[in-house]
Amino acid sequence: MAIINFGSINIDHVYQVEHFVKPGETLASSQYKQLLGGKGANQSIALALAGADVKHVGAINESDATFKQTLIRKGVDCQYVKCTDTPSGHAIIQVTPTGENAIVLFGGANLTLTDETVNKALSNTSSADWVLTQNETSSIADILSLAHSKQLKVAFNPAPMSDSVNALPLDCVDLLIVNETEAQAITGQSTTESIVTWFTQNWKHGEVILTLGKEGVIMVRKDGTTIDVPAFSVEAVDTTAAGDCFIGYFLSAYSHHTDARQALIRGCAASAIAVTREGAAQSIPTQNEVDRFLAKHGK
């Protein structure tokens, strides 16, 4: 069983700042780092570290090939990662002393995925495989449709949210993973309670995970029941890859038929560890670290 992740690969330019830059303001940064990032790459690394067989599908500029090697060293199968002359996707990330972040994205090579890329990556799959994608690459509609037509299980994390998401074939999605902002845009609802009610009534073809930051997560099952799991209390340093880390660890466990509640707890634990560290991919813990964290908290 494999998880085929059609995902972005970004070069993260991370600046530590006292506060987010205001319009017209020039603000000195106290620290700068260049790191591997992108929701797709982060989620692939989290999946691999969590023990999943993950195949990444994406593109990166030839001059940044060392970042592809980083994915490989983390255990990600990169046979479908293309090196191109298009500039790599990248992100300008501001991080405040409280761990909050503000991000500007440039799509670059992430937007060069084509129908041919999708067809090739899905040409040799089995019914036990999962397909995962986010909203940082091209050809998302084709990914969802073709994966569904091949009877593969499809997980979709529509981040960053855009108006184009509601035009996608969302009926092809078996597992939707959204934060509150993304859920509000999809449902038109404004409160957690009304969002959960909307998904219970209108999303009967699949399951939904609503991530709520410090409040934990809620999973809406196909039968309309819900599972609530609280977040672990930790001192956050950098929340950049928290959601990606959660997705990787949850999906790795869930795709191997782990009980849904236990898979959610495992995802929350991995995410809790990640926010105590700086960086995106660099903050994602190993399985042993997650096991020790859960044991410490009696889980």
Short mmCIF file of N, CA, C and O in Angstrom, two decimals, residues 178 209-219 227-232 246 264 268:
data_model
loop_
_atom_site.label_atom_id
_atom_site.label_comp_id
_atom_site.label_asym_id
_atom_site.label_seq_id
_atom_site.Cartn_x
_atom_site.Cartn_y
_atom_site.Cartn_z
N VAL A 178 -9.24 20.08 6.63
CA VAL A 178 -9.32 21.54 6.54
C VAL A 178 -9.14 22.18 7.91
O VAL A 178 -9.48 21.58 8.94
N ILE A 209 -11.87 16.02 8.37
CA ILE A 209 -11.15 16.36 9.59
C ILE A 209 -11.03 17.88 9.64
O ILE A 209 -10.53 18.51 8.71
N LEU A 210 -11.52 18.45 10.74
CA LEU A 210 -11.44 19.89 10.97
C LEU A 210 -10.39 20.13 12.05
O LEU A 210 -10.54 19.72 13.19
N THR A 211 -9.28 20.78 11.65
CA THR A 211 -8.22 21.08 12.61
C THR A 211 -8.46 22.45 13.23
O THR A 211 -8.78 23.41 12.53
N LEU A 212 -8.30 22.52 14.55
CA LEU A 212 -8.67 23.72 15.29
C LEU A 212 -7.51 24.30 16.12
O LEU A 212 -7.74 24.98 17.11
N GLY A 213 -6.28 24.03 15.70
CA GLY A 213 -5.13 24.58 16.40
C GLY A 213 -5.08 24.11 17.85
O GLY A 213 -5.11 22.91 18.14
N LYS A 214 -5.04 25.06 18.77
CA LYS A 214 -4.93 24.75 20.19
C LYS A 214 -6.16 24.02 20.74
O LYS A 214 -6.12 23.46 21.84
N GLU A 215 -7.26 24.03 19.97
CA GLU A 215 -8.49 23.36 20.41
C GLU A 215 -8.55 21.90 19.97
O GLU A 215 -9.51 21.20 20.31
N GLY A 216 -7.57 21.45 19.19
CA GLY A 216 -7.56 20.05 18.78
C GLY A 216 -8.16 19.81 17.41
O GLY A 216 -8.08 20.67 16.52
N VAL A 217 -8.80 18.65 17.22
CA VAL A 217 -9.37 18.29 15.93
C VAL A 217 -10.74 17.64 16.12
O VAL A 217 -11.02 17.06 17.17
N ILE A 218 -11.57 17.75 15.08
CA ILE A 218 -12.86 17.06 15.04
C ILE A 218 -12.94 16.29 13.73
O ILE A 218 -12.67 16.84 12.66
N MET A 219 -13.28 15.03 13.81
CA MET A 219 -13.47 14.22 12.62
C MET A 219 -14.95 13.92 12.45
O MET A 219 -15.62 13.45 13.37
N ILE A 227 -15.79 12.58 16.07
CA ILE A 227 -14.77 12.24 17.06
C ILE A 227 -14.02 13.51 17.40
O ILE A 227 -13.48 14.18 16.51
N ASP A 228 -13.98 13.88 18.67
CA ASP A 228 -13.26 15.08 19.13
C ASP A 228 -11.99 14.64 19.86
O ASP A 228 -12.05 13.80 20.76
N VAL A 229 -10.87 15.22 19.46
CA VAL A 229 -9.60 14.93 20.13
C VAL A 229 -8.95 16.26 20.51
O VAL A 229 -8.71 17.10 19.64
N PRO A 230 -8.68 16.48 21.79
CA PRO A 230 -8.06 17.74 22.21
C PRO A 230 -6.59 17.80 21.81
O PRO A 230 -5.94 16.77 21.62
N ALA A 231 -6.07 19.01 21.69
CA ALA A 231 -4.66 19.19 21.39
C ALA A 231 -3.84 18.99 22.66
O ALA A 231 -4.34 19.15 23.77
N PHE A 232 -2.58 18.64 22.48
CA PHE A 232 -1.66 18.56 23.60
C PHE A 232 -1.17 19.97 23.92
O PHE A 232 -0.96 20.78 23.00
N PHE A 246 0.65 16.94 11.15
CA PHE A 246 -0.55 16.22 11.58
C PHE A 246 -1.07 15.32 10.47
O PHE A 246 -1.36 14.14 10.68
N LEU A 264 -5.93 10.01 15.07
CA LEU A 264 -6.03 11.44 15.35
C LEU A 264 -5.11 11.85 16.51
O LEU A 264 -4.42 12.87 16.44
N CYS A 268 -2.01 14.47 16.39
CA CYS A 268 -1.92 15.61 17.30
C CYS A 268 -0.60 15.60 18.07
O CYS A 268 -0.01 16.66 18.32
#
